[in-house]
Amino acid sequence: MNLPTTPFFIVNTDKIDSLYSDMESHFKSKWPEGIIGYSFKTNNFPWIISYMKSKGLWAETVSADEYDLAMELGYKPNQIILNGPVKDHDGFLFAIKNGSIVNVDSNRELQWLTELSLAELAKARIGLRVNFCIEDYCPSESQCGADDGRFGFSYETGDLKKAIDFLRERSIPLSGLHLHCSSKTRSLNIYKAIAQVACEIIKAYDLTLDYIDVGGGFFGGVQGKPTFKDYFDAIHEIIHNQNGINANLIIEPGMSLIGASVDYHTSVIDVKTTKNNTFAITDGSRTHIDPLMKKSGYTYEISPKAGDVDRVGDAILCGFTCMEGDRFFKLNDEIAVGDRVIFKKVGAYTMGLSPQFIEFYPTVYAKIGDEITLIRKKVTAEQFNQLNN
Ligand SMILES: Cc1ncc(COP(=O)(O)O)c(C=O)c1O
């Protein structure tokens, strides 16, 4: 197959299809009416969102801009979940009035609810984001450790109870709880803890809910890690079998569907040796696939240039930017100008966070079956300038 000129991202739809089919079949076998909302923040590239939509996923949004993007791409409000700590006032009320699932995160959002009529509230689908100390249940696994997550109403301090009372006193129906927890491990224990805490809260405050939203954060098809079946079996066992709670489940996958489904192709354009080092410079950049500069390892393949070329060993693979830190890693393999370096599994928290730094946003292709289709040309200076006018 003739590959396009580098650098570019390529979205492998076969991979999305197989991951989603595995996820959906195990999820729907437990919760036939359950909802799967694609997490826009994980990769907000419009073509990808539309692809997820075509497969039946709802939109999971966390800002007015993401909500507007969902509408722009043809989602109906009643296929959108609105989460997040900084919702805008008008968008929040619009979402509730038009049938979106809205998970309330803060006291100011509780106050905004009082602007709605009882008739509007009666048909609303309102949830509360629960803040609880996941670190107590899964030591060393949570993202924030002993510093606590910062979203939602704290179960332990009584703020969650106050929020529930606030709704009850005003006859505002509570439809669900949202308990996403970001973890370092994505382990089954995280989801068991979420399920356990949800059941505890439902019992403690005598709630009858339509849904429990466990958020995202799953592994997707990673060898040796929990499978979708493992996650859903574990959650179902606790919520349904052990506690007899029949609420629907909502999940908000991002990484587990798109992470492994995108590759980034680059080429080595120069090799140079300095006093202490050897550098292989590519036409790609770490800013595109590790914008937070945190990755400690990459999954990659090298496709060597054919023919007789000068190869060097022990080179540091670098990006095109003028930042000294734009270095990927030290190569084990010998490398030469013209080799292609293909970074795999770079679909999550990459494209959506890529800066327009030095080179504008790169070309993006989709691989559908054996066909490679251009889905967005590299951003031009003219387009970049238009954005700023
Ligand atoms: C509320 C919520 N839902 C879903 C996700 C998606 O998580 P992931 O991309 O790890 O699946 C996140 C990520 O932080 C989140 O905060």
Coordinates of C-alpha atoms and ligand atoms in Angstrom, one line a residue:
M1 CA 0.0 0.0 0.0
N2 CA 1.3 3.5 -0.9
L3 CA 1.5 5.5 2.2
P4 CA 1.0 9.3 2.2
T5 CA 3.8 11.8 2.9
T6 CA 4.6 12.3 6.6
P7 CA 3.9 13.6 9.1
F8 CA 0.2 12.6 9.7
F9 CA -2.2 11.0 12.0
I10 CA -4.2 8.0 10.8
V11 CA -7.4 6.7 12.4
N12 CA -7.9 3.0 12.0
T13 CA -11.6 2.4 11.9
D14 CA -11.3 -1.4 12.0
K15 CA -9.7 -1.0 15.5
I16 CA -12.5 1.3 16.7
D17 CA -15.1 -1.2 15.3
S18 CA -13.6 -4.2 17.0
L19 CA -13.1 -2.5 20.4
Y20 CA -16.6 -1.0 20.3
S21 CA -18.2 -4.2 19.3
D22 CA -16.5 -6.0 22.2
M23 CA -17.5 -3.2 24.6
E24 CA -21.1 -2.9 23.4
S25 CA -21.9 -6.6 23.4
H26 CA -20.6 -7.1 27.0
F27 CA -22.2 -3.9 28.2
K28 CA -25.6 -4.4 26.7
S29 CA -25.8 -8.0 27.9
K30 CA -25.8 -6.6 31.4
W31 CA -27.7 -3.3 30.8
P32 CA -29.8 -3.5 27.6
E33 CA -30.9 0.1 28.2
G34 CA -27.5 1.3 29.3
I35 CA -25.9 4.3 27.7
I36 CA -22.4 4.6 26.2
G37 CA -21.3 8.2 25.8
Y38 CA -18.1 9.0 23.9
S39 CA -15.8 11.2 25.9
F40 CA -15.2 14.2 23.6
K41 CA -12.2 15.4 25.7
T42 CA -10.2 12.3 24.9
N43 CA -10.1 13.1 21.2
N44 CA -12.4 15.8 19.9
F45 CA -11.5 15.5 16.2
P46 CA -14.9 16.1 14.6
W47 CA -14.6 13.2 12.1
I48 CA -13.8 10.8 14.9
I49 CA -16.8 12.1 16.9
S50 CA -19.1 11.7 13.9
Y51 CA -17.7 8.1 13.5
M52 CA -18.6 7.3 17.1
K53 CA -22.0 8.9 16.6
S54 CA -22.6 6.7 13.5
K55 CA -22.0 3.7 15.7
G56 CA -24.7 4.8 18.2
L57 CA -22.6 6.3 20.9
W58 CA -24.0 9.3 22.8
A59 CA -21.9 12.5 23.3
E60 CA -20.2 13.0 26.7
T61 CA -19.3 16.7 27.0
V62 CA -17.7 18.8 29.7
S63 CA -18.0 22.4 28.4
A64 CA -20.3 24.7 26.5
D65 CA -17.9 24.4 23.5
E66 CA -18.0 20.6 23.5
Y67 CA -21.8 20.7 23.9
D68 CA -22.1 23.1 20.9
L69 CA -19.8 20.8 18.9
A70 CA -22.1 17.9 19.7
M71 CA -25.1 19.9 18.4
E72 CA -23.0 21.1 15.3
L73 CA -22.3 17.4 14.5
G74 CA -26.0 16.5 14.6
Y75 CA -26.5 15.1 18.1
K76 CA -30.0 15.8 19.5
P77 CA -29.9 17.2 23.1
N78 CA -31.4 13.9 24.4
Q79 CA -28.3 12.1 23.2
I80 CA -25.9 14.3 25.1
I81 CA -24.5 14.0 28.6
L82 CA -23.3 17.3 30.1
N83 CA -20.6 17.0 32.8
G84 CA -17.8 19.2 34.1
P85 CA -17.0 21.8 36.7
V86 CA -17.4 24.9 34.5
K87 CA -20.7 24.7 32.7
D88 CA -22.1 27.9 31.4
H89 CA -25.4 29.2 32.9
D90 CA -27.5 29.4 29.7
G91 CA -26.1 26.1 28.2
F92 CA -26.8 24.3 31.5
L93 CA -30.5 25.4 31.5
F94 CA -30.8 24.7 27.7
A95 CA -29.4 21.2 28.2
I96 CA -31.8 20.4 31.1
K97 CA -34.9 21.8 29.3
N98 CA -34.1 19.9 26.1
G99 CA -33.6 16.4 27.6
S100 CA -29.8 16.1 28.1
I101 CA -28.5 14.2 31.0
V102 CA -26.9 16.8 33.2
N103 CA -24.6 15.9 36.1
V104 CA -24.5 18.8 38.6
D105 CA -21.0 19.5 39.9
S106 CA -21.2 22.6 42.1
N107 CA -23.3 24.8 44.3
R108 CA -23.8 27.4 41.7
E109 CA -25.4 24.8 39.4
L110 CA -27.7 23.8 42.2
Q111 CA -28.8 27.5 42.4
W112 CA -29.3 27.6 38.7
L113 CA -31.8 24.7 39.0
T114 CA -34.1 27.0 41.0
E115 CA -34.6 29.1 37.8
L116 CA -36.5 26.2 36.2
S117 CA -40.3 25.5 36.7
L118 CA -41.5 22.4 38.4
A119 CA -42.9 21.2 35.1
E120 CA -39.4 21.6 33.5
L121 CA -37.8 19.9 36.4
A122 CA -40.2 17.0 36.4
K123 CA -39.0 15.8 33.0
A124 CA -35.3 16.7 33.6
R125 CA -32.6 14.1 33.9
I126 CA -30.4 15.5 36.6
G127 CA -27.6 13.7 38.4
L128 CA -25.1 14.7 41.1
R129 CA -21.3 14.2 40.7
V130 CA -20.1 12.4 43.8
N131 CA -16.7 13.2 45.3
F132 CA -15.4 10.4 47.5
C133 CA -11.9 9.4 48.6
I134 CA -11.1 6.6 46.1
E135 CA -7.6 6.5 47.7
D136 CA -9.1 5.0 50.9
Y137 CA -10.5 2.1 48.8
C138 CA -7.6 1.6 46.4
P139 CA -4.4 2.9 48.0
S140 CA -1.8 4.3 45.6
E141 CA -4.1 3.8 42.6
S142 CA -5.9 7.1 42.4
Q143 CA -4.6 10.0 40.4
C144 CA -4.6 12.6 43.2
G145 CA -3.6 10.3 46.1
A146 CA -4.2 11.9 49.5
D147 CA -4.8 15.3 47.9
D148 CA -8.4 14.2 46.8
G149 CA -10.1 14.6 43.5
R150 CA -11.7 18.0 43.1
F151 CA -15.0 17.3 41.3
G152 CA -18.5 17.0 42.7
F153 CA -20.0 17.0 46.1
S154 CA -18.1 15.3 48.9
Y155 CA -19.7 12.2 50.4
E156 CA -17.5 12.2 53.4
T157 CA -17.9 15.9 54.5
G158 CA -21.7 15.7 54.1
D159 CA -21.8 18.1 51.1
L160 CA -23.4 15.4 49.0
K161 CA -26.1 14.9 51.6
K162 CA -26.7 18.7 51.6
A163 CA -27.0 18.7 47.8
I164 CA -29.5 15.8 47.9
D165 CA -31.5 17.7 50.6
F166 CA -31.4 20.8 48.5
L167 CA -33.1 18.9 45.7
R168 CA -35.6 17.2 48.0
E169 CA -36.7 20.4 49.6
R170 CA -37.5 21.9 46.2
S171 CA -39.1 18.7 44.8
I172 CA -36.4 18.5 42.2
P173 CA -36.1 14.8 41.1
L174 CA -32.7 13.2 41.2
S175 CA -32.2 10.8 38.3
G176 CA -28.6 9.6 38.8
L177 CA -25.2 9.7 40.4
H178 CA -22.0 10.3 38.5
L179 CA -18.8 8.8 40.1
H180 CA -16.0 8.9 37.5
C181 CA -12.6 8.6 39.2
S182 CA -9.4 9.1 37.3
S183 CA -6.9 6.5 38.3
K184 CA -3.3 5.6 37.6
T185 CA -4.1 1.9 37.3
R186 CA -7.5 1.6 35.5
S187 CA -7.9 -1.6 37.7
L188 CA -11.0 -3.6 38.5
N189 CA -10.7 -2.4 42.1
I190 CA -11.4 1.1 41.0
Y191 CA -14.7 0.1 39.5
K192 CA -15.6 -2.2 42.4
A193 CA -15.1 0.8 44.7
I194 CA -17.2 3.1 42.5
A195 CA -20.0 0.5 42.4
Q196 CA -19.7 -0.1 46.2
V197 CA -19.9 3.6 47.0
A198 CA -22.8 4.2 44.7
C199 CA -24.8 1.4 46.4
E200 CA -23.9 2.7 49.8
I201 CA -25.1 6.2 48.9
I202 CA -28.3 4.9 47.4
K203 CA -29.1 3.0 50.5
A204 CA -27.9 5.7 53.0
Y205 CA -30.1 8.4 51.4
D206 CA -32.9 6.1 50.2
L207 CA -32.6 7.0 46.6
T208 CA -34.4 5.5 43.6
L209 CA -32.3 6.3 40.5
D210 CA -32.6 5.9 36.8
Y211 CA -28.8 5.7 36.3
I212 CA -25.4 5.2 37.8
D213 CA -22.7 6.8 35.7
V214 CA -19.3 5.3 36.3
G215 CA -17.5 7.5 33.8
G216 CA -14.6 6.3 31.7
G217 CA -11.0 5.3 32.4
F218 CA -11.2 1.7 31.1
F219 CA -8.4 -0.2 29.3
G220 CA -9.4 -1.3 25.8
G221 CA -8.0 -4.5 24.5
V222 CA -4.6 -4.3 26.3
Q223 CA -3.0 -7.7 26.9
G224 CA -2.8 -8.7 30.5
K225 CA -5.2 -5.9 31.6
P226 CA -8.9 -6.1 32.5
T227 CA -11.2 -6.7 29.6
F228 CA -14.6 -5.0 29.0
K229 CA -16.2 -8.2 30.2
D230 CA -14.2 -8.1 33.4
Y231 CA -15.2 -4.5 34.1
F232 CA -18.9 -5.0 33.4
D233 CA -19.1 -8.3 35.3
A234 CA -17.5 -6.8 38.4
I235 CA -19.8 -3.7 38.4
H236 CA -22.9 -5.7 37.7
E237 CA -22.0 -8.2 40.4
I238 CA -21.9 -5.4 43.0
I239 CA -24.7 -3.2 41.9
H240 CA -27.2 -5.7 40.7
N241 CA -26.4 -9.1 42.2
Q242 CA -25.2 -8.1 45.7
N243 CA -27.3 -4.9 46.2
G244 CA -30.4 -5.6 44.1
I245 CA -30.2 -2.1 42.4
N246 CA -31.7 -2.0 39.0
A247 CA -30.6 1.4 37.9
N248 CA -29.2 1.6 34.3
L249 CA -25.4 2.0 33.9
I250 CA -23.8 4.9 31.9
I251 CA -20.2 4.6 30.8
E252 CA -18.2 7.4 29.2
P253 CA -15.3 5.7 27.4
G254 CA -12.6 7.6 25.6
M255 CA -9.1 6.1 25.8
S256 CA -10.4 2.5 25.6
L257 CA -11.9 3.1 22.2
I258 CA -9.7 5.7 20.5
G259 CA -6.3 5.3 22.3
A260 CA -5.2 2.3 20.3
S261 CA -7.0 3.3 17.1
V262 CA -4.7 6.1 16.0
D263 CA -1.1 6.0 14.7
Y264 CA 1.2 8.9 13.9
H265 CA 3.6 8.6 11.0
T266 CA 6.9 10.5 10.8
S267 CA 10.1 10.3 8.8
V268 CA 13.7 10.9 9.7
I269 CA 14.9 13.9 7.8
D270 CA 18.4 14.3 9.2
V271 CA 21.0 12.5 11.3
K272 CA 23.8 14.4 13.0
T273 CA 26.5 13.7 15.5
T274 CA 27.6 16.2 18.1
K275 CA 30.5 16.0 20.7
N276 CA 28.6 13.7 23.0
N277 CA 25.5 12.5 21.1
T278 CA 23.8 11.4 17.9
F279 CA 20.4 12.9 16.9
A280 CA 17.9 11.6 14.4
I281 CA 15.5 14.5 13.6
T282 CA 12.0 13.7 12.4
D283 CA 9.3 15.7 10.7
G284 CA 7.0 14.8 13.6
S285 CA 7.0 16.2 17.1
R286 CA 6.4 15.1 20.6
T287 CA 4.1 18.1 20.9
H288 CA 1.7 16.1 18.7
I289 CA 1.7 12.8 20.6
D290 CA 2.8 13.7 24.1
P291 CA 1.7 17.3 24.5
L292 CA 1.9 17.1 28.3
M293 CA 5.5 15.9 28.0
K294 CA 4.8 13.1 30.4
K295 CA 5.1 9.9 28.5
S296 CA 7.8 7.5 29.6
G297 CA 7.6 5.1 26.7
Y298 CA 6.2 4.8 23.2
T299 CA 4.9 1.9 21.1
Y300 CA 6.5 2.3 17.7
E301 CA 7.6 0.6 14.5
I302 CA 10.4 1.6 12.2
S303 CA 9.9 1.1 8.5
P304 CA 13.4 1.3 7.0
K305 CA 14.1 3.2 3.8
A306 CA 14.9 0.6 1.1
G307 CA 18.4 0.4 -0.4
D308 CA 21.9 1.0 0.7
V309 CA 21.8 3.9 3.2
D310 CA 24.1 5.0 6.0
R311 CA 22.7 3.8 9.3
V312 CA 23.7 5.1 12.7
G313 CA 23.2 3.5 16.2
D314 CA 22.4 5.0 19.6
A315 CA 20.7 8.0 18.2
I316 CA 18.2 10.1 20.1
L317 CA 15.0 10.4 18.1
C318 CA 13.8 14.1 18.0
G319 CA 11.0 16.2 16.8
F320 CA 10.9 19.2 14.4
T321 CA 10.3 21.9 17.0
C322 CA 13.0 24.2 18.3
M323 CA 12.4 23.0 21.9
E324 CA 15.4 21.1 23.2
G325 CA 12.9 18.9 25.1
D326 CA 11.3 17.7 21.9
R327 CA 13.2 14.4 22.1
F328 CA 11.2 11.1 22.0
F329 CA 13.7 8.5 23.2
K330 CA 17.0 6.9 22.5
L331 CA 16.7 4.3 19.7
N332 CA 17.8 0.7 20.1
D333 CA 17.7 0.2 16.4
E334 CA 20.0 1.7 13.8
I335 CA 18.4 4.6 11.9
A336 CA 18.9 6.4 8.6
V337 CA 17.5 9.4 6.8
G338 CA 14.3 8.4 5.1
D339 CA 13.3 5.8 7.6
R340 CA 9.7 6.0 8.7
V341 CA 8.9 5.9 12.4
I342 CA 5.3 5.0 13.2
F343 CA 4.0 5.7 16.6
K344 CA 1.1 3.4 17.6
K345 CA -1.7 3.9 20.0
V346 CA -1.6 7.6 20.1
G347 CA -5.3 8.5 19.9
A348 CA -6.0 9.6 23.5
Y349 CA -5.2 13.1 24.9
T350 CA -3.0 13.8 21.8
M351 CA -4.8 15.3 18.8
G352 CA -7.1 17.4 20.9
L353 CA -4.3 18.8 23.0
S354 CA -1.9 19.4 20.1
P355 CA -0.7 23.0 19.9
Q356 CA -0.4 25.0 16.7
F357 CA 3.3 25.3 17.6
I358 CA 5.9 26.0 14.9
E359 CA 4.1 23.6 12.5
F360 CA 0.3 23.9 12.3
Y361 CA -2.0 20.9 13.0
P362 CA -0.9 18.0 10.8
T363 CA -2.8 16.1 8.1
V364 CA -5.2 13.4 9.3
Y365 CA -6.2 10.3 7.4
A366 CA -8.7 7.5 8.1
K367 CA -8.0 3.9 7.2
I368 CA -11.4 2.3 6.4
G369 CA -10.8 -1.3 5.4
D370 CA -7.9 -1.1 3.0
E371 CA -8.7 2.4 1.8
I372 CA -6.8 5.5 3.1
T373 CA -8.9 8.6 3.0
L374 CA -7.9 12.2 3.7
I375 CA -10.1 13.6 6.4
R376 CA -8.3 16.8 7.1
K377 CA -5.5 18.6 5.3
K378 CA -2.7 20.2 7.3
V379 CA -3.8 23.5 8.7
T380 CA -2.5 26.4 6.5
A381 CA -1.2 29.8 7.5
E382 CA -4.3 31.3 5.9
Q383 CA -6.7 29.1 8.0
F384 CA -4.6 29.8 11.1
N385 CA -4.9 33.6 10.5
Q386 CA -8.6 33.4 9.9
L387 CA -9.0 31.8 13.3
N388 CA -7.4 34.8 14.8
N389 CA -9.5 37.5 13.0
Ligands
LIG1 C1 -16.0 12.5 33.6 C2 -15.1 11.8 32.7 N1 -15.7 10.8 31.8 C3 -14.9 10.1 31.0 C4 -13.6 10.3 30.9 C5 -12.8 9.6 29.9 O1 -11.8 8.8 30.4 P1 -10.8 7.9 29.4 O2 -10.5 8.7 28.2 O3 -9.7 7.5 30.3 O4 -11.7 6.7 29.1 C6 -12.9 11.3 31.7 C7 -11.5 11.5 31.7 O5 -10.9 12.1 32.5 C8 -13.7 12.0 32.6 O6 -13.2 12.9 33.5

